[in-house]
Structures are given as structure tokens and as C-alpha cells.
mmCIF file of C-alpha atoms in Angstrom:
data_model
loop_
_atom_site.group_PDB
_atom_site.id
_atom_site.type_symbol
_atom_site.label_atom_id
_atom_site.label_comp_id
_atom_site.label_asym_id
_atom_site.label_seq_id
_atom_site.Cartn_x
_atom_site.Cartn_y
_atom_site.Cartn_z
ATOM 1 C CA UNK T 15 0.162 -0.099 -0.026
ATOM 2 C CA UNK T 16 0.846 3.522 -0.265
ATOM 3 C CA UNK T 17 2.392 6.315 2.171
ATOM 4 C CA UNK T 18 -1.423 8.055 2.063
ATOM 5 C CA UNK T 19 -4.859 6.758 1.876
ATOM 6 C CA UNK T 20 -7.216 9.849 1.424
ATOM 7 C CA UNK T 21 -11.090 8.694 1.450
ATOM 8 C CA UNK T 22 -14.130 11.228 0.429
ATOM 9 C CA UNK T 23 -15.396 13.186 3.336
ATOM 10 C CA UNK T 24 -18.918 11.720 3.926
ATOM 11 C CA UNK T 25 -20.385 14.589 5.456
ATOM 12 C CA UNK T 26 -19.408 16.505 2.340
ATOM 13 C CA UNK T 27 -21.119 14.319 -0.032
ATOM 14 C CA UNK T 28 -24.092 12.962 1.716
ATOM 15 C CA UNK T 29 -26.982 14.221 -0.046
ATOM 16 C CA UNK T 30 -24.833 16.329 -2.320
ATOM 17 C CA UNK T 31 -26.442 16.799 -5.842
ATOM 18 C CA UNK T 32 -23.663 15.732 -8.094
ATOM 19 C CA UNK T 33 -23.821 15.815 -11.924
ATOM 20 C CA UNK T 34 -21.795 13.330 -13.842
ATOM 21 C CA UNK T 35 -21.172 12.892 -17.296
ATOM 22 C CA UNK T 36 -20.127 9.648 -19.412
ATOM 23 C CA UNK T 37 -21.658 7.787 -16.242
ATOM 24 C CA UNK T 38 -21.551 4.555 -18.050
ATOM 25 C CA UNK T 39 -18.654 4.661 -19.020
ATOM 26 C CA UNK T 40 -15.285 2.550 -17.796
ATOM 27 C CA UNK T 41 -14.268 5.517 -15.151
ATOM 28 C CA UNK T 42 -17.558 7.088 -14.453
ATOM 29 C CA UNK T 43 -19.258 3.676 -14.020
ATOM 30 C CA UNK T 44 -16.615 3.711 -10.815
ATOM 31 C CA UNK T 45 -17.003 7.616 -10.334
ATOM 32 C CA UNK T 46 -21.146 6.564 -9.867
ATOM 33 C CA UNK T 47 -20.434 3.527 -7.747
ATOM 34 C CA UNK T 48 -18.150 5.732 -5.089
ATOM 35 C CA UNK T 49 -20.494 8.635 -4.840
ATOM 36 C CA UNK T 50 -23.976 6.712 -4.722
ATOM 37 C CA UNK T 51 -22.321 4.647 -2.050
ATOM 38 C CA UNK T 52 -21.226 7.969 -0.166
ATOM 39 C CA UNK T 53 -24.799 8.764 -0.155
ATOM 40 C CA UNK T 54 -24.497 11.654 -2.921
ATOM 41 C CA UNK T 55 -27.573 12.771 -5.140
ATOM 42 C CA UNK T 56 -26.202 11.923 -8.522
ATOM 43 C CA UNK T 57 -27.681 12.599 -11.474
ATOM 44 C CA UNK T 58 -26.043 11.000 -14.885
ATOM 45 C CA UNK T 59 -26.003 12.426 -18.460
ATOM 46 C CA UNK T 60 -26.506 9.098 -20.474
ATOM 47 C CA UNK T 61 -26.797 9.097 -24.257
ATOM 48 C CA UNK T 62 -26.764 5.279 -25.218
ATOM 49 C CA UNK T 63 -29.199 2.859 -23.765
ATOM 50 C CA UNK T 64 -26.050 0.258 -23.225
ATOM 51 C CA UNK T 65 -25.980 -3.183 -21.335
ATOM 52 C CA UNK T 66 -25.095 -2.529 -17.374
ATOM 53 C CA UNK T 67 -21.905 -3.900 -16.758
ATOM 54 C CA UNK T 68 -20.236 -5.609 -13.605
ATOM 55 C CA UNK T 69 -19.634 -1.588 -12.227
ATOM 56 C CA UNK T 70 -23.253 -0.281 -12.621
ATOM 57 C CA UNK T 71 -24.553 -3.099 -11.251
ATOM 58 C CA UNK T 72 -22.871 -2.118 -8.273
ATOM 59 C CA UNK T 73 -24.798 1.916 -8.051
ATOM 60 C CA UNK T 74 -27.141 2.770 -5.275
ATOM 61 C CA UNK T 75 -29.734 2.980 -7.909
ATOM 62 C CA UNK T 76 -31.773 4.711 -5.550
ATOM 63 C CA UNK T 77 -29.644 7.461 -5.154
ATOM 64 C CA UNK T 78 -29.297 7.782 -9.340
ATOM 65 C CA UNK T 79 -30.922 9.587 -11.616
ATOM 66 C CA UNK T 80 -30.321 9.394 -15.350
ATOM 67 C CA UNK T 81 -31.283 12.170 -17.451
ATOM 68 C CA UNK T 82 -31.145 10.911 -21.272
ATOM 69 C CA UNK T 83 -29.059 12.890 -24.133
ATOM 70 C CA UNK T 84 -26.381 14.257 -25.320
ATOM 71 C CA UNK T 85 -23.227 16.328 -23.643
ATOM 72 C CA UNK T 86 -23.342 18.654 -26.941
ATOM 73 C CA UNK T 87 -27.214 19.638 -25.977
ATOM 74 C CA UNK T 88 -26.550 22.591 -23.961
ATOM 75 C CA UNK T 89 -30.217 23.304 -23.123
ATOM 76 C CA UNK T 90 -30.574 19.968 -21.884
ATOM 77 C CA UNK T 91 -27.473 20.298 -19.514
ATOM 78 C CA UNK T 92 -28.883 23.626 -18.483
ATOM 79 C CA UNK T 93 -32.320 21.915 -17.794
ATOM 80 C CA UNK T 94 -30.724 18.939 -15.556
ATOM 81 C CA UNK T 95 -28.536 21.410 -13.878
ATOM 82 C CA UNK T 96 -31.325 23.650 -12.807
ATOM 83 C CA UNK T 97 -33.854 21.172 -11.923
ATOM 84 C CA UNK T 98 -31.797 18.860 -9.856
ATOM 85 C CA UNK T 99 -29.961 21.937 -8.051
ATOM 86 C CA UNK T 100 -26.736 20.367 -9.313
ATOM 87 C CA UNK T 101 -23.671 21.973 -6.774
ATOM 88 C CA UNK T 102 -20.914 19.773 -8.174
ATOM 89 C CA UNK T 103 -20.337 18.702 -11.430
ATOM 90 C CA UNK T 104 -17.700 15.967 -12.948
ATOM 91 C CA UNK T 105 -17.056 15.919 -16.695
ATOM 92 C CA UNK T 106 -16.122 12.560 -18.032
ATOM 93 C CA UNK T 107 -18.319 12.191 -21.686
ATOM 94 C CA UNK T 108 -15.789 12.339 -24.483
ATOM 95 C CA UNK T 109 -14.852 10.235 -27.579
ATOM 96 C CA UNK T 110 -11.431 8.363 -25.661
ATOM 97 C CA UNK T 111 -10.276 6.089 -28.549
ATOM 98 C CA UNK T 112 -6.919 7.316 -30.261
ATOM 99 C CA UNK T 113 -7.593 5.145 -33.288
ATOM 100 C CA UNK T 114 -11.276 6.061 -33.578
ATOM 101 C CA UNK T 115 -9.904 9.636 -33.695
ATOM 102 C CA UNK T 116 -7.771 8.918 -36.564
ATOM 103 C CA UNK T 117 -10.645 7.404 -38.221
ATOM 104 C CA UNK T 118 -13.000 9.839 -37.516
ATOM 105 C CA UNK T 119 -11.682 13.161 -36.196
ATOM 106 C CA UNK T 120 -14.707 15.392 -36.899
ATOM 107 C CA UNK T 121 -17.069 13.262 -34.518
ATOM 108 C CA UNK T 122 -14.237 13.314 -31.799
ATOM 109 C CA UNK T 123 -13.757 17.001 -32.036
ATOM 110 C CA UNK T 124 -17.387 17.619 -31.950
ATOM 111 C CA UNK T 125 -17.941 15.364 -29.052
ATOM 112 C CA UNK T 126 -15.092 16.285 -27.038
ATOM 113 C CA UNK T 127 -14.846 20.034 -27.558
ATOM 114 C CA UNK T 128 -18.461 20.677 -28.454
ATOM 115 C CA UNK T 129 -19.289 19.023 -25.333
ATOM 116 C CA UNK T 130 -16.756 20.767 -22.856
ATOM 117 C CA UNK T 131 -18.137 24.497 -24.026
ATOM 118 C CA UNK T 132 -21.366 23.453 -24.103
ATOM 119 C CA UNK T 133 -21.603 22.017 -20.420
ATOM 120 C CA UNK T 134 -19.532 25.223 -19.106
ATOM 121 C CA UNK T 135 -21.836 27.211 -20.892
ATOM 122 C CA UNK T 136 -24.706 25.493 -18.873
ATOM 123 C CA UNK T 137 -22.936 26.128 -15.839
ATOM 124 C CA UNK T 138 -22.132 29.570 -15.837
ATOM 125 C CA UNK T 139 -25.819 30.050 -16.640
ATOM 126 C CA UNK T 140 -27.064 27.706 -13.734
ATOM 127 C CA UNK T 141 -25.897 29.671 -10.442
ATOM 128 C CA UNK T 142 -26.531 26.722 -8.185
ATOM 129 C CA UNK T 143 -23.183 25.089 -9.280
ATOM 130 C CA UNK T 144 -19.841 25.609 -7.281
ATOM 131 C CA UNK T 145 -17.486 23.136 -8.520
ATOM 132 C CA UNK T 146 -16.259 21.617 -11.810
ATOM 133 C CA UNK T 147 -13.926 18.865 -12.457
ATOM 134 C CA UNK T 148 -13.467 17.850 -16.393
ATOM 135 C CA UNK T 149 -11.375 15.080 -17.665
ATOM 136 C CA UNK T 150 -8.326 16.103 -19.834
ATOM 137 C CA UNK T 151 -5.380 13.419 -20.423
ATOM 138 C CA UNK T 152 -1.788 13.389 -20.664
ATOM 139 C CA UNK T 153 -2.424 13.280 -24.539
ATOM 140 C CA UNK T 154 -3.281 16.810 -24.273
ATOM 141 C CA UNK T 155 0.415 17.902 -23.831
ATOM 142 C CA UNK T 156 1.670 16.479 -27.308
ATOM 143 C CA UNK T 157 4.800 15.006 -27.528
ATOM 144 C CA UNK T 158 6.971 16.997 -25.157
ATOM 145 C CA UNK T 159 10.788 16.970 -25.211
ATOM 146 C CA UNK T 160 11.412 16.874 -21.830
ATOM 147 C CA UNK T 161 9.918 14.731 -19.369
ATOM 148 C CA UNK T 162 7.993 13.835 -17.231
ATOM 149 C CA UNK T 163 5.093 16.146 -18.158
ATOM 150 C CA UNK T 164 3.799 18.989 -15.770
ATOM 151 C CA UNK T 165 1.601 21.253 -15.446
ATOM 152 C CA UNK T 166 3.127 24.441 -17.010
ATOM 153 C CA UNK T 167 4.339 23.036 -19.685
ATOM 154 C CA UNK T 168 2.694 24.464 -23.096
ATOM 155 C CA UNK T 169 -0.043 22.203 -24.913
ATOM 156 C CA UNK T 170 1.639 20.919 -28.285
ATOM 157 C CA UNK T 171 -0.766 18.243 -29.366
ATOM 158 C CA UNK T 172 -1.010 17.856 -32.975
ATOM 159 C CA UNK T 173 -2.554 14.296 -33.711
ATOM 160 C CA UNK T 174 -6.443 14.595 -33.467
ATOM 161 C CA UNK T 175 -7.291 12.742 -30.370
ATOM 162 C CA UNK T 176 -4.622 14.583 -28.484
ATOM 163 C CA UNK T 177 -5.987 17.850 -30.061
ATOM 164 C CA UNK T 178 -9.311 17.501 -29.312
ATOM 165 C CA UNK T 179 -8.005 17.503 -25.016
ATOM 166 C CA UNK T 180 -5.874 20.224 -25.740
ATOM 167 C CA UNK T 181 -8.790 22.131 -27.111
ATOM 168 C CA UNK T 182 -11.063 21.281 -24.227
ATOM 169 C CA UNK T 183 -8.400 22.239 -21.644
ATOM 170 C CA UNK T 184 -8.464 25.723 -23.290
ATOM 171 C CA UNK T 185 -11.850 26.051 -23.041
ATOM 172 C CA UNK T 186 -12.309 25.241 -19.753
ATOM 173 C CA UNK T 187 -9.297 27.743 -18.750
ATOM 174 C CA UNK T 188 -11.050 30.328 -21.005
ATOM 175 C CA UNK T 189 -14.380 30.055 -19.104
ATOM 176 C CA UNK T 190 -12.521 30.076 -15.701
ATOM 177 C CA UNK T 191 -10.398 33.212 -16.557
ATOM 178 C CA UNK T 192 -13.064 34.903 -18.542
ATOM 179 C CA UNK T 193 -16.352 34.163 -16.568
ATOM 180 C CA UNK T 194 -14.651 32.868 -13.117
ATOM 181 C CA UNK T 195 -16.059 29.228 -13.675
ATOM 182 C CA UNK T 196 -15.239 27.196 -10.714
ATOM 183 C CA UNK T 197 -13.589 24.816 -13.109
ATOM 184 C CA UNK T 198 -10.372 22.595 -12.504
ATOM 185 C CA UNK T 199 -8.690 19.970 -15.005
ATOM 186 C CA UNK T 200 -7.518 16.459 -14.340
ATOM 187 C CA UNK T 201 -4.749 14.744 -16.265
ATOM 188 C CA UNK T 202 -4.255 11.094 -16.139
ATOM 189 C CA UNK T 203 -2.651 8.267 -17.858
ATOM 190 C CA UNK T 204 -4.246 5.645 -19.049
ATOM 191 C CA UNK T 205 -6.911 3.810 -16.650
ATOM 192 C CA UNK T 206 -7.302 0.146 -15.726
ATOM 193 C CA UNK T 207 -8.988 -2.049 -13.369
ATOM 194 C CA UNK T 208 -11.950 -4.376 -12.633
ATOM 195 C CA UNK T 209 -15.141 -3.899 -15.153
ATOM 196 C CA UNK T 210 -12.872 -2.672 -18.044
ATOM 197 C CA UNK T 211 -14.496 -5.092 -20.835
ATOM 198 C CA UNK T 212 -13.229 -3.037 -23.800
ATOM 199 C CA UNK T 213 -10.789 -5.824 -25.103
ATOM 200 C CA UNK T 214 -8.980 -3.289 -27.315
ATOM 201 C CA UNK T 215 -7.293 -1.661 -24.546
ATOM 202 C CA UNK T 216 -4.066 -3.232 -23.725
ATOM 203 C CA UNK T 217 -4.647 -4.252 -19.854
ATOM 204 C CA UNK T 218 -8.023 -6.184 -20.334
ATOM 205 C CA UNK T 219 -7.180 -7.592 -23.675
ATOM 206 C CA UNK T 220 -3.940 -8.914 -22.375
ATOM 207 C CA UNK T 221 -5.668 -10.281 -19.438
ATOM 208 C CA UNK T 222 -8.301 -11.927 -21.139
ATOM 209 C CA UNK T 223 -5.722 -13.594 -23.515
ATOM 210 C CA UNK T 224 -3.448 -14.436 -21.107
ATOM 211 C CA UNK T 225 -6.271 -16.287 -18.683
ATOM 212 C CA UNK T 226 -7.227 -18.129 -21.665
ATOM 213 C CA UNK T 227 -4.335 -19.139 -22.360
ATOM 214 C CA UNK T 228 -3.404 -17.257 -26.230
ATOM 215 C CA UNK T 229 -0.622 -15.301 -26.690
ATOM 216 C CA UNK T 230 -1.908 -11.297 -25.975
ATOM 217 C CA UNK T 231 -1.977 -8.983 -29.167
ATOM 218 C CA UNK T 232 -0.051 -5.815 -29.297
ATOM 219 C CA UNK T 233 -0.938 -3.392 -31.448
ATOM 220 C CA UNK T 234 2.448 -0.646 -31.039
ATOM 221 C CA UNK T 235 5.790 -2.257 -31.744
ATOM 222 C CA UNK T 236 5.752 -2.337 -27.679
ATOM 223 C CA UNK T 237 8.148 0.156 -26.810
ATOM 224 C CA UNK T 238 5.918 2.950 -26.129
ATOM 225 C CA UNK T 239 5.498 4.324 -22.884
ATOM 226 C CA UNK T 240 2.411 5.389 -20.508
ATOM 227 C CA UNK T 241 1.595 5.965 -16.978
ATOM 228 C CA UNK T 242 -0.752 3.561 -16.070
ATOM 229 C CA UNK T 243 -3.202 4.435 -12.994
ATOM 230 C CA UNK T 244 -5.920 2.179 -11.404
ATOM 231 C CA UNK T 245 -9.628 3.393 -12.029
ATOM 232 C CA UNK T 246 -10.445 3.622 -8.485
ATOM 233 C CA UNK T 247 -7.457 6.018 -7.856
ATOM 234 C CA UNK T 248 -8.180 8.151 -10.652
ATOM 235 C CA UNK T 249 -11.914 8.221 -9.313
ATOM 236 C CA UNK T 250 -10.766 9.430 -5.887
ATOM 237 C CA UNK T 251 -8.622 11.967 -7.055
ATOM 238 C CA UNK T 252 -11.588 13.675 -9.496
ATOM 239 C CA UNK T 253 -13.332 13.661 -5.830
ATOM 240 C CA UNK T 254 -10.147 15.019 -4.269
ATOM 241 C CA UNK T 255 -10.313 17.826 -6.726
ATOM 242 C CA UNK T 256 -14.013 18.969 -5.708
ATOM 243 C CA UNK T 257 -13.247 18.818 -2.189
ATOM 244 C CA UNK T 258 -10.602 20.989 -2.113
ATOM 245 C CA UNK T 259 -12.200 23.568 -4.460
ATOM 246 C CA UNK T 260 -15.242 23.602 -2.187
ATOM 247 C CA UNK T 261 -12.408 24.559 0.719
ATOM 248 C CA UNK T 262 -10.211 26.849 -1.076
ATOM 249 C CA UNK T 263 -11.549 28.320 -4.454
ATOM 250 C CA UNK T 264 -7.981 29.330 -5.733
ATOM 251 C CA UNK T 265 -7.587 25.497 -6.655
ATOM 252 C CA UNK T 266 -10.013 26.492 -9.504
ATOM 253 C CA UNK T 267 -8.402 27.350 -12.754
ATOM 254 C CA UNK T 268 -5.815 24.692 -12.817
ATOM 255 C CA UNK T 269 -4.650 21.685 -14.108
ATOM 256 C CA UNK T 270 -3.724 18.537 -11.925
ATOM 257 C CA UNK T 271 -1.691 15.516 -13.296
ATOM 258 C CA UNK T 272 -2.384 12.156 -11.481
ATOM 259 C CA UNK T 273 -0.223 9.882 -11.815
ATOM 260 C CA UNK T 274 1.605 6.427 -9.944
ATOM 261 C CA UNK T 275 4.841 7.784 -11.267
ATOM 262 C CA UNK T 276 5.902 4.454 -12.072
ATOM 263 C CA UNK T 277 5.891 4.508 -16.137
ATOM 264 C CA UNK T 278 6.148 1.314 -18.408
ATOM 265 C CA UNK T 279 6.875 0.477 -21.988
ATOM 266 C CA UNK T 280 3.589 -1.623 -23.327
ATOM 267 C CA UNK T 281 6.638 -4.572 -23.314
ATOM 268 C CA UNK T 282 7.025 -4.184 -19.764
ATOM 269 C CA UNK T 283 3.258 -4.147 -18.842
ATOM 270 C CA UNK T 284 2.375 -7.035 -20.861
ATOM 271 C CA UNK T 285 5.361 -8.899 -18.810
ATOM 272 C CA UNK T 286 3.767 -7.862 -15.591
ATOM 273 C CA UNK T 287 0.151 -8.882 -16.294
ATOM 274 C CA UNK T 288 1.539 -12.189 -17.528
ATOM 275 C CA UNK T 289 2.958 -12.721 -14.132
ATOM 276 C CA UNK T 290 0.328 -11.326 -12.349
ATOM 277 C CA UNK T 291 -1.987 -14.265 -14.794
ATOM 278 C CA UNK T 292 0.504 -16.585 -13.714
ATOM 279 C CA UNK T 293 1.583 -17.048 -17.989
ATOM 280 C CA UNK T 294 5.084 -15.579 -18.380
ATOM 281 C CA UNK T 295 5.551 -18.058 -20.802
ATOM 282 C CA UNK T 296 3.031 -16.518 -23.376
ATOM 283 C CA UNK T 297 4.980 -14.133 -25.570
ATOM 284 C CA UNK T 298 2.936 -11.623 -27.032
ATOM 285 C CA UNK T 299 2.081 -11.089 -30.661
ATOM 286 C CA UNK T 300 3.696 -7.753 -31.548
ATOM 287 C CA UNK T 301 1.910 -6.160 -34.739
ATOM 288 C CA UNK T 302 3.236 -2.647 -34.851
ATOM 289 C CA UNK T 303 0.295 -1.355 -36.704
ATOM 290 C CA UNK T 304 -0.806 1.687 -34.642
ATOM 291 C CA UNK T 305 -0.608 5.031 -35.909
ATOM 292 C CA UNK T 306 -0.227 8.723 -35.024
ATOM 293 C CA UNK T 307 0.596 7.674 -31.146
ATOM 294 C CA UNK T 308 3.330 9.554 -28.905
ATOM 295 C CA UNK T 309 6.095 7.474 -28.672
ATOM 296 C CA UNK T 310 6.719 8.328 -24.555
ATOM 297 C CA UNK T 311 4.556 10.283 -22.004
ATOM 298 C CA UNK T 312 4.177 10.225 -18.243
ATOM 299 C CA UNK T 313 3.220 12.731 -15.571
ATOM 300 C CA UNK T 314 4.582 13.947 -12.575
ATOM 301 C CA UNK T 315 2.264 13.939 -9.806
ATOM 302 C CA UNK T 316 4.435 16.637 -7.632
ATOM 303 C CA UNK T 317 1.931 19.462 -7.441
ATOM 304 C CA UNK T 318 -1.239 17.196 -6.742
ATOM 305 C CA UNK T 319 0.853 15.775 -3.833
ATOM 306 C CA UNK T 320 1.989 19.415 -2.572
ATOM 307 C CA UNK T 321 -1.358 21.053 -3.581
ATOM 308 C CA UNK T 322 -4.101 18.301 -2.598
ATOM 309 C CA UNK T 323 -2.061 15.651 -0.492
ATOM 310 C CA UNK T 324 -2.746 13.364 -3.030
ATOM 311 C CA UNK T 325 -1.408 9.734 -3.339
ATOM 312 C CA UNK T 326 -2.769 6.415 -4.993
ATOM 313 C CA UNK T 327 -3.253 3.920 -3.100
ATOM 314 C CA UNK T 328 -2.410 0.564 -5.370
ATOM 315 C CA UNK T 329 1.048 0.846 -6.543
ATOM 316 C CA UNK T 330 1.516 -0.910 -9.975
ATOM 317 C CA UNK T 331 2.119 -4.542 -9.323
ATOM 318 C CA UNK T 332 -0.521 -4.463 -6.652
ATOM 319 C CA UNK T 333 -2.762 -2.844 -8.962
ATOM 320 C CA UNK T 334 -2.428 -5.456 -11.726
ATOM 321 C CA UNK T 335 -2.812 -8.546 -9.149
ATOM 322 C CA UNK T 336 -5.887 -6.824 -8.451
ATOM 323 C CA UNK T 337 -7.264 -6.285 -11.779
ATOM 324 C CA UNK T 338 -6.307 -9.606 -12.864
ATOM 325 C CA UNK T 339 -8.088 -11.454 -10.215
ATOM 326 C CA UNK T 340 -11.008 -9.514 -11.022
ATOM 327 C CA UNK T 341 -10.814 -10.418 -14.677
ATOM 328 C CA UNK T 342 -10.170 -14.684 -13.516
ATOM 329 C CA UNK T 343 -13.524 -14.364 -11.731
ATOM 330 C CA UNK T 344 -15.169 -12.430 -14.346
ATOM 331 C CA UNK T 345 -14.148 -14.670 -17.150
ATOM 332 C CA UNK T 346 -15.102 -17.533 -14.929
ATOM 333 C CA UNK T 347 -18.780 -16.662 -14.656
ATOM 334 C CA UNK T 348 -19.103 -15.335 -18.022
ATOM 335 C CA UNK T 349 -17.843 -18.321 -19.968
#
């Protein structure tokens, strides 16, 4: 376990009207699970009717209200914020897949950038809103000449997905500086953990293959270096920012990196998953087919430690052991 464990303040979240976009996604489903168990009055904006995931099944559904609609619909967002008297907003809705953005950049830009300004404009027009956290990504920084990334670096993204996140960040900061919006930006690396059934992602895809006795497939050449963060650590980071903003308004108008600060190459990650799965003998099938990816990127979390007193609760190997154990049980149940 890590040096410091932070827990959400039950007295802060109990009955707190909280809106979450992207709630049925991987991170969002964990976020709503934590919020609903903390007693928050959660309102989720849901675009598509999707089958419930194993994490959504753990929500305290009596505390979760669903609003059907698209995050780009400012009128709908304004109605939800006003009618439910929302105080805290967690904006996660986005198109999150790099290769999807490469195939369809316009849809990605529309979702990620217009979705951001639609939400923030709705918040600006809703007087009850007191805190907003918005999801960015390490990819907003682009390919920096110096590593690790720190929050004072310029955003020099060039690839379609990366540009969508950098633009959305600038929109968020503009709303703060021009209109006083109480918004903070969170930047994390790659999330993994229980409940992710997007088998195209490296951790779930590798874990499933290994547990089935198959060679895992790697789309890159195995050399790209990334941060990997347990999804529960990511969810708790957002809640920490909200609580900190409520106590100190100067926390708003800034970006915060969250990371274990233990970057891994894809091949190193696959090796660790192989050890956790008990199949270190299965060599990956390295296809080297991925395009428009940054070679090396990882984050400094020094600011989050200093300003927010944040630390991840899971180390990398512990998080992978926990995750692989979940997949072993899940695959045994589902066949």
C-alpha cells in the first residue's frame, strides 16, 4: 500500500447534488459507484442505452437519476443542472479512443470540444453550481521534449485525439479566466482496473488472452512508454479536487496531473500482467500497426501531492494483481 490513503468526506458528499457525464463509461461507472455509496444525490447524463456493466450493477440506484441526452446539448444540460439544483459537476463524457479519432476526427472533435463548451456554458448559466472538474488526458501535452510532463508545460498536441483534449482544456481555462467558472482540469494516464470490458485496450485484452492461454496481441511495437493508473485512484482524484475547490476557491483555474510516477513500456506492462496471470511463458504477438501515437509520455504528480495531498492507494504491481484477479473471476462466470 502507499504512503497516504485519502477517503471522501461522508459529510461533504451526503445528499450533495452531483452531476456526472460519461457515467456509464469505465471511469464514470466507478465514479458513480463511489458517489452513490457515499450518499450523494447523483444525476447522470446518458446518451445511449447500453447493457449494464459489472460496475454499474454495483450502483446504489435509489440515489442515481438518469437524464437521457447528448452532452453537446446545452439546453438539456442546463435543464438538468437547474431542475436538480446541481452543486458539483464531474465531466467525463468524451470519445476516448485514439484510433477512433484517427478514423473519424470530426466526430471526436465535436464530442470532446463542443461537449466541453456546452457543459461549461450551461454551468455558467446555473447559479447553484459551485465546483466543476473536467477530464483531460496526458495526451493534451503532445510530444514534449522533456519528461515527465508538468502542468506548466505548453499544450503542443498535433494528433486528432490529442488536439481534442488540448482544445477542451483551453476552453475550460477560458471559462475560468473570462467568467470565473469554478473549474479545474484533471490529467491522468491510462486507466485500468475491474470492469473494463473494452478488449481493444491493452490491459483487459492482454489479461483475457493470457487467462485463456492465448498469446496477447499488441498493436504497437511494444516500446511506447505510458502511465497506468488504477481506475479507483482516478475516480478518487476527481473527488479530491472537488472537495479541495469547495474549501479553497484558488484550486480552480488550474490543471492537476495524477500518476503513480512509475511509467512502463507496453512490453513491460504485458510482462507484469503475464506474471499476475501466471502465464509469463506466453510471448506477445507484436503487430506494430498503431498509428499517430506519441512514443513516450508520463506525468509528474508533484503538484497533486503538494496542493491536494493526494497519493495513489495502489502501486502498479498490486493494482495489476487486483485487476487480473477480477478478470479471472469475471471470465470464469461469463465463460
